[in-house]
Structures are given as C-alpha cells and as structure tokens.
Amino acid sequence: MSHTFLMEAGRWRLQGSWLERDGMPIPVKGKILVAWSKDDWYTMVTKLEFPGSEREGVSYQYRGRLNMGDRQYTFVLQHSLLGKVEGEGWVAPESIVQRYWVLGDRQRRTGFETLYQLSDNEYYMSSGVMAGHYLTSAMEARLARVKHNE
C-alpha cells in the first residue's frame, strides 16, 4: 500500500484529542487541505478547532518540497501558536514522520508528528510539542480522506 496522505492532493478530516500538561484531554476537530504544484512543491493547510471549549483554534500552513521517489523532504511552516518553523520529514513504508523546530525561539520549542497509514483513506496521527526537554502538548487523532462529493 503506498501513501495517499501528503503524497496526493486532497482534503482530509481530523478528529481526536488534544492534551496539555496537567490538563484533561480536549476534543479536537480539523480540516486538512493538501495541494501540489508541477515542480514537486506541496502546500498543506490545517485548521483545528476545539468544540465545546474556549480554547482558540490552531492553524498550520506548510510549504515543502518532495521529489518523486524520494523518502526525505524539508518544509517551512507558519504556525499560529509557534510562529515560523522549519522541519523535515521521512516517508517510511507504513508511516510518515515529521519533526520541526521553532526559529529564533528562546524556549527551544520543537515538535513531531507521526502519521500511521491504516488504509488508503485513513491515517492515525500522534504528535507533540516540546519546550526544551519537556512535553508541553500532544495530540492523537484519526484522519479520514474527504470524498469528492462530500
């Protein structure tokens, strides 16, 4: 089974839980849009919301390059909470792993995401943000591809 998330243009829905240090899990929902240009550049926009919570939404805007057939790639990211971010990703046989670091950040914040492929249309994501050596937030969620007629 080859990867469909990130490797192909499309829309995805996200649903899961957001956790913060010393807090209870908060439901999270989101939408992801992946688009590709003809020169192996992709953009990915993610918007998260927290239904039933006063927590403000989070948005991510990625731009990266992945040459066809490569297993490693780099990206830049504008994150609504972290600011300017750079990162790298690896495409493994059953997962996509990304790590990133916040530019010019005194707190030395970094993050990671692992997307495990369950089927062509579904992934399971686990992610976290760290400040120095401490985990500050985490998210676990299912991603489902949105069909063209939905």
PDB file of C-alpha atoms in Angstrom:
ATOM      1  CA  MET A   1       0.000   0.000   0.000  1.00  0.00           C
ATOM      2  CA  SER A   2       1.540   3.335  -0.991  1.00  0.00           C
ATOM      3  CA  HIS A   3       0.905   6.535   0.935  1.00  0.00           C
ATOM      4  CA  THR A   4      -2.008   8.753  -0.037  1.00  0.00           C
ATOM      5  CA  PHE A   5      -1.762  11.437   2.662  1.00  0.00           C
ATOM      6  CA  LEU A   6       0.648  14.203   1.648  1.00  0.00           C
ATOM      7  CA  MET A   7       1.704  12.270  -1.478  1.00  0.00           C
ATOM      8  CA  GLU A   8      -1.559  13.124  -3.243  1.00  0.00           C
ATOM      9  CA  ALA A   9      -3.610  16.311  -3.371  1.00  0.00           C
ATOM     10  CA  GLY A  10      -6.808  16.074  -1.371  1.00  0.00           C
ATOM     11  CA  ARG A  11      -8.930  17.045   1.596  1.00  0.00           C
ATOM     12  CA  TRP A  12      -8.876  15.271   4.948  1.00  0.00           C
ATOM     13  CA  ARG A  13     -10.865  15.458   8.192  1.00  0.00           C
ATOM     14  CA  LEU A  14      -9.210  15.144  11.575  1.00  0.00           C
ATOM     15  CA  GLN A  15     -10.887  14.103  14.832  1.00  0.00           C
ATOM     16  CA  GLY A  16      -9.274  13.228  18.141  1.00  0.00           C
ATOM     17  CA  SER A  17      -7.953  14.584  21.431  1.00  0.00           C
ATOM     18  CA  TRP A  18      -5.588  17.405  22.403  1.00  0.00           C
ATOM     19  CA  LEU A  19      -3.671  17.147  25.670  1.00  0.00           C
ATOM     20  CA  GLU A  20      -1.721  19.750  27.603  1.00  0.00           C
ATOM     21  CA  ARG A  21       0.475  19.363  30.654  1.00  0.00           C
ATOM     22  CA  ASP A  22      -1.641  18.854  33.808  1.00  0.00           C
ATOM     23  CA  GLY A  23      -4.882  19.093  31.812  1.00  0.00           C
ATOM     24  CA  MET A  24      -7.646  16.768  30.733  1.00  0.00           C
ATOM     25  CA  PRO A  25      -7.939  15.722  27.069  1.00  0.00           C
ATOM     26  CA  ILE A  26      -9.911  18.199  24.931  1.00  0.00           C
ATOM     27  CA  PRO A  27     -11.818  17.064  21.818  1.00  0.00           C
ATOM     28  CA  VAL A  28     -10.270  18.420  18.612  1.00  0.00           C
ATOM     29  CA  LYS A  29     -11.628  18.517  15.065  1.00  0.00           C
ATOM     30  CA  GLY A  30      -9.977  19.813  11.965  1.00  0.00           C
ATOM     31  CA  LYS A  31      -9.635  20.032   8.223  1.00  0.00           C
ATOM     32  CA  ILE A  32      -6.527  19.494   6.119  1.00  0.00           C
ATOM     33  CA  LEU A  33      -6.015  20.519   2.510  1.00  0.00           C
ATOM     34  CA  VAL A  34      -3.032  19.216   0.513  1.00  0.00           C
ATOM     35  CA  ALA A  35      -2.142  20.698  -2.895  1.00  0.00           C
ATOM     36  CA  TRP A  36       0.757  20.018  -5.256  1.00  0.00           C
ATOM     37  CA  SER A  37       2.422  22.123  -7.937  1.00  0.00           C
ATOM     38  CA  LYS A  38       4.032  20.685 -11.063  1.00  0.00           C
ATOM     39  CA  ASP A  39       7.575  21.231  -9.746  1.00  0.00           C
ATOM     40  CA  ASP A  40       7.335  18.856  -6.710  1.00  0.00           C
ATOM     41  CA  TRP A  41       6.349  21.588  -4.212  1.00  0.00           C
ATOM     42  CA  TYR A  42       3.386  20.997  -1.920  1.00  0.00           C
ATOM     43  CA  THR A  43       1.317  23.186   0.355  1.00  0.00           C
ATOM     44  CA  MET A  44      -0.696  21.854   3.246  1.00  0.00           C
ATOM     45  CA  VAL A  45      -3.107  23.919   5.306  1.00  0.00           C
ATOM     46  CA  THR A  46      -4.509  22.591   8.588  1.00  0.00           C
ATOM     47  CA  LYS A  47      -7.136  24.258  10.764  1.00  0.00           C
ATOM     48  CA  LEU A  48      -8.003  22.823  14.170  1.00  0.00           C
ATOM     49  CA  GLU A  49     -10.922  23.743  16.411  1.00  0.00           C
ATOM     50  CA  PHE A  50     -11.879  22.683  19.903  1.00  0.00           C
ATOM     51  CA  PRO A  51     -15.666  22.199  20.065  1.00  0.00           C
ATOM     52  CA  GLY A  52     -17.234  22.929  23.449  1.00  0.00           C
ATOM     53  CA  SER A  53     -14.064  24.646  24.655  1.00  0.00           C
ATOM     54  CA  GLU A  54     -12.989  28.262  24.999  1.00  0.00           C
ATOM     55  CA  ARG A  55      -9.631  27.340  23.521  1.00  0.00           C
ATOM     56  CA  GLU A  56      -8.766  29.289  20.375  1.00  0.00           C
ATOM     57  CA  GLY A  57      -8.271  27.359  17.139  1.00  0.00           C
ATOM     58  CA  VAL A  58      -4.845  26.494  15.747  1.00  0.00           C
ATOM     59  CA  SER A  59      -3.751  26.837  12.127  1.00  0.00           C
ATOM     60  CA  TYR A  60      -0.736  25.479  10.259  1.00  0.00           C
ATOM     61  CA  GLN A  61       0.443  26.414   6.774  1.00  0.00           C
ATOM     62  CA  TYR A  62       3.174  24.175   5.333  1.00  0.00           C
ATOM     63  CA  ARG A  63       5.222  24.578   2.166  1.00  0.00           C
ATOM     64  CA  GLY A  64       7.665  21.855   1.273  1.00  0.00           C
ATOM     65  CA  ARG A  65       9.419  20.015  -1.490  1.00  0.00           C
ATOM     66  CA  LEU A  66       9.394  16.285  -2.035  1.00  0.00           C
ATOM     67  CA  ASN A  67      10.875  14.962  -5.251  1.00  0.00           C
ATOM     68  CA  MET A  68       9.001  11.999  -6.666  1.00  0.00           C
ATOM     69  CA  GLY A  69      10.593   8.784  -5.411  1.00  0.00           C
ATOM     70  CA  ASP A  70      12.444  10.438  -2.504  1.00  0.00           C
ATOM     71  CA  ARG A  71      11.889   9.329   1.078  1.00  0.00           C
ATOM     72  CA  GLN A  72      13.076  12.514   2.817  1.00  0.00           C
ATOM     73  CA  TYR A  73      11.850  16.083   2.476  1.00  0.00           C
ATOM     74  CA  THR A  74      12.051  19.507   4.106  1.00  0.00           C
ATOM     75  CA  PHE A  75       9.400  22.121   4.785  1.00  0.00           C
ATOM     76  CA  VAL A  76       8.714  25.527   6.273  1.00  0.00           C
ATOM     77  CA  LEU A  77       5.653  26.102   8.400  1.00  0.00           C
ATOM     78  CA  GLN A  78       3.749  29.117   9.670  1.00  0.00           C
ATOM     79  CA  HIS A  79       2.110  28.018  12.938  1.00  0.00           C
ATOM     80  CA  SER A  80      -0.486  30.219  14.643  1.00  0.00           C
ATOM     81  CA  LEU A  81       0.916  29.455  18.124  1.00  0.00           C
ATOM     82  CA  LEU A  82       4.618  28.904  17.424  1.00  0.00           C
ATOM     83  CA  GLY A  83       5.339  31.314  14.555  1.00  0.00           C
ATOM     84  CA  LYS A  84       7.961  30.488  11.920  1.00  0.00           C
ATOM     85  CA  VAL A  85       9.027  26.871  11.888  1.00  0.00           C
ATOM     86  CA  GLU A  86      11.322  24.655   9.781  1.00  0.00           C
ATOM     87  CA  GLY A  87      11.237  20.894   9.611  1.00  0.00           C
ATOM     88  CA  GLU A  88      11.997  17.645   7.882  1.00  0.00           C
ATOM     89  CA  GLY A  89      10.041  14.526   7.116  1.00  0.00           C
ATOM     90  CA  TRP A  90      10.690  10.896   6.319  1.00  0.00           C
ATOM     91  CA  VAL A  91       8.396   8.647   4.328  1.00  0.00           C
ATOM     92  CA  ALA A  92       8.593   5.156   5.841  1.00  0.00           C
ATOM     93  CA  PRO A  93       6.812   2.079   4.453  1.00  0.00           C
ATOM     94  CA  GLU A  94       3.846   2.351   6.873  1.00  0.00           C
ATOM     95  CA  SER A  95       4.146   5.878   8.288  1.00  0.00           C
ATOM     96  CA  ILE A  96       5.178   9.462   7.636  1.00  0.00           C
ATOM     97  CA  VAL A  97       7.341  11.018  10.367  1.00  0.00           C
ATOM     98  CA  GLN A  98       7.956  14.754  10.683  1.00  0.00           C
ATOM     99  CA  ARG A  99       9.947  16.806  13.139  1.00  0.00           C
ATOM    100  CA  TYR A 100      10.204  20.572  13.336  1.00  0.00           C
ATOM    101  CA  TRP A 101      11.831  23.360  15.312  1.00  0.00           C
ATOM    102  CA  VAL A 102      10.727  26.934  16.000  1.00  0.00           C
ATOM    103  CA  LEU A 103      13.087  29.552  14.557  1.00  0.00           C
ATOM    104  CA  GLY A 104      14.635  32.063  16.983  1.00  0.00           C
ATOM    105  CA  ASP A 105      12.794  30.635  19.988  1.00  0.00           C
ATOM    106  CA  ARG A 106      14.250  31.088  23.483  1.00  0.00           C
ATOM    107  CA  GLN A 107      12.093  28.244  24.796  1.00  0.00           C
ATOM    108  CA  ARG A 108      13.755  25.871  22.291  1.00  0.00           C
ATOM    109  CA  ARG A 109      10.378  24.506  21.200  1.00  0.00           C
ATOM    110  CA  THR A 110      10.309  21.557  18.832  1.00  0.00           C
ATOM    111  CA  GLY A 111       7.636  19.191  17.649  1.00  0.00           C
ATOM    112  CA  PHE A 112       6.984  15.888  15.952  1.00  0.00           C
ATOM    113  CA  GLU A 113       4.186  14.165  14.068  1.00  0.00           C
ATOM    114  CA  THR A 114       3.815  10.528  13.115  1.00  0.00           C
ATOM    115  CA  LEU A 115       1.073   9.511  10.712  1.00  0.00           C
ATOM    116  CA  TYR A 116       0.430   5.750  10.577  1.00  0.00           C
ATOM    117  CA  GLN A 117      -1.386   4.533   7.486  1.00  0.00           C
ATOM    118  CA  LEU A 118      -4.436   2.397   8.318  1.00  0.00           C
ATOM    119  CA  SER A 119      -5.807   2.281   4.753  1.00  0.00           C
ATOM    120  CA  ASP A 120      -5.716   4.358   1.562  1.00  0.00           C
ATOM    121  CA  ASN A 121      -8.308   6.680   3.098  1.00  0.00           C
ATOM    122  CA  GLU A 122      -7.397   6.667   6.794  1.00  0.00           C
ATOM    123  CA  TYR A 123      -4.389   7.516   8.966  1.00  0.00           C
ATOM    124  CA  TYR A 124      -3.781   7.673  12.707  1.00  0.00           C
ATOM    125  CA  MET A 125      -1.735  10.658  13.881  1.00  0.00           C
ATOM    126  CA  SER A 126       0.233  11.157  17.071  1.00  0.00           C
ATOM    127  CA  SER A 127       2.009  14.470  17.623  1.00  0.00           C
ATOM    128  CA  GLY A 128       3.603  16.556  20.339  1.00  0.00           C
ATOM    129  CA  VAL A 129       5.284  19.862  21.087  1.00  0.00           C
ATOM    130  CA  MET A 130       8.212  20.178  23.492  1.00  0.00           C
ATOM    131  CA  ALA A 131       9.870  23.127  25.197  1.00  0.00           C
ATOM    132  CA  GLY A 132      13.452  22.101  25.896  1.00  0.00           C
ATOM    133  CA  HIS A 133      13.224  18.558  27.260  1.00  0.00           C
ATOM    134  CA  TYR A 134       9.578  18.752  28.397  1.00  0.00           C
ATOM    135  CA  LEU A 135       6.468  17.735  26.525  1.00  0.00           C
ATOM    136  CA  THR A 136       4.002  20.665  26.605  1.00  0.00           C
ATOM    137  CA  SER A 137       1.165  19.345  24.429  1.00  0.00           C
ATOM    138  CA  ALA A 138       0.191  16.273  22.467  1.00  0.00           C
ATOM    139  CA  MET A 139      -2.498  15.272  20.032  1.00  0.00           C
ATOM    140  CA  GLU A 140      -3.843  11.952  18.857  1.00  0.00           C
ATOM    141  CA  ALA A 141      -6.333  11.844  16.018  1.00  0.00           C
ATOM    142  CA  ARG A 142      -7.753   9.904  13.106  1.00  0.00           C
ATOM    143  CA  LEU A 143      -7.509  11.399   9.638  1.00  0.00           C
ATOM    144  CA  ALA A 144     -10.081  10.418   7.021  1.00  0.00           C
ATOM    145  CA  ARG A 145      -9.978  11.403   3.359  1.00  0.00           C
ATOM    146  CA  VAL A 146     -12.946  13.511   2.266  1.00  0.00           C
ATOM    147  CA  LYS A 147     -14.590  12.078  -0.837  1.00  0.00           C
ATOM    148  CA  HIS A 148     -15.169  14.447  -3.766  1.00  0.00           C
ATOM    149  CA  ASN A 149     -18.954  14.527  -3.264  1.00  0.00           C
ATOM    150  CA  GLU A 150     -18.857  15.330   0.496  1.00  0.00           C
TER     151      GLU A 150
END
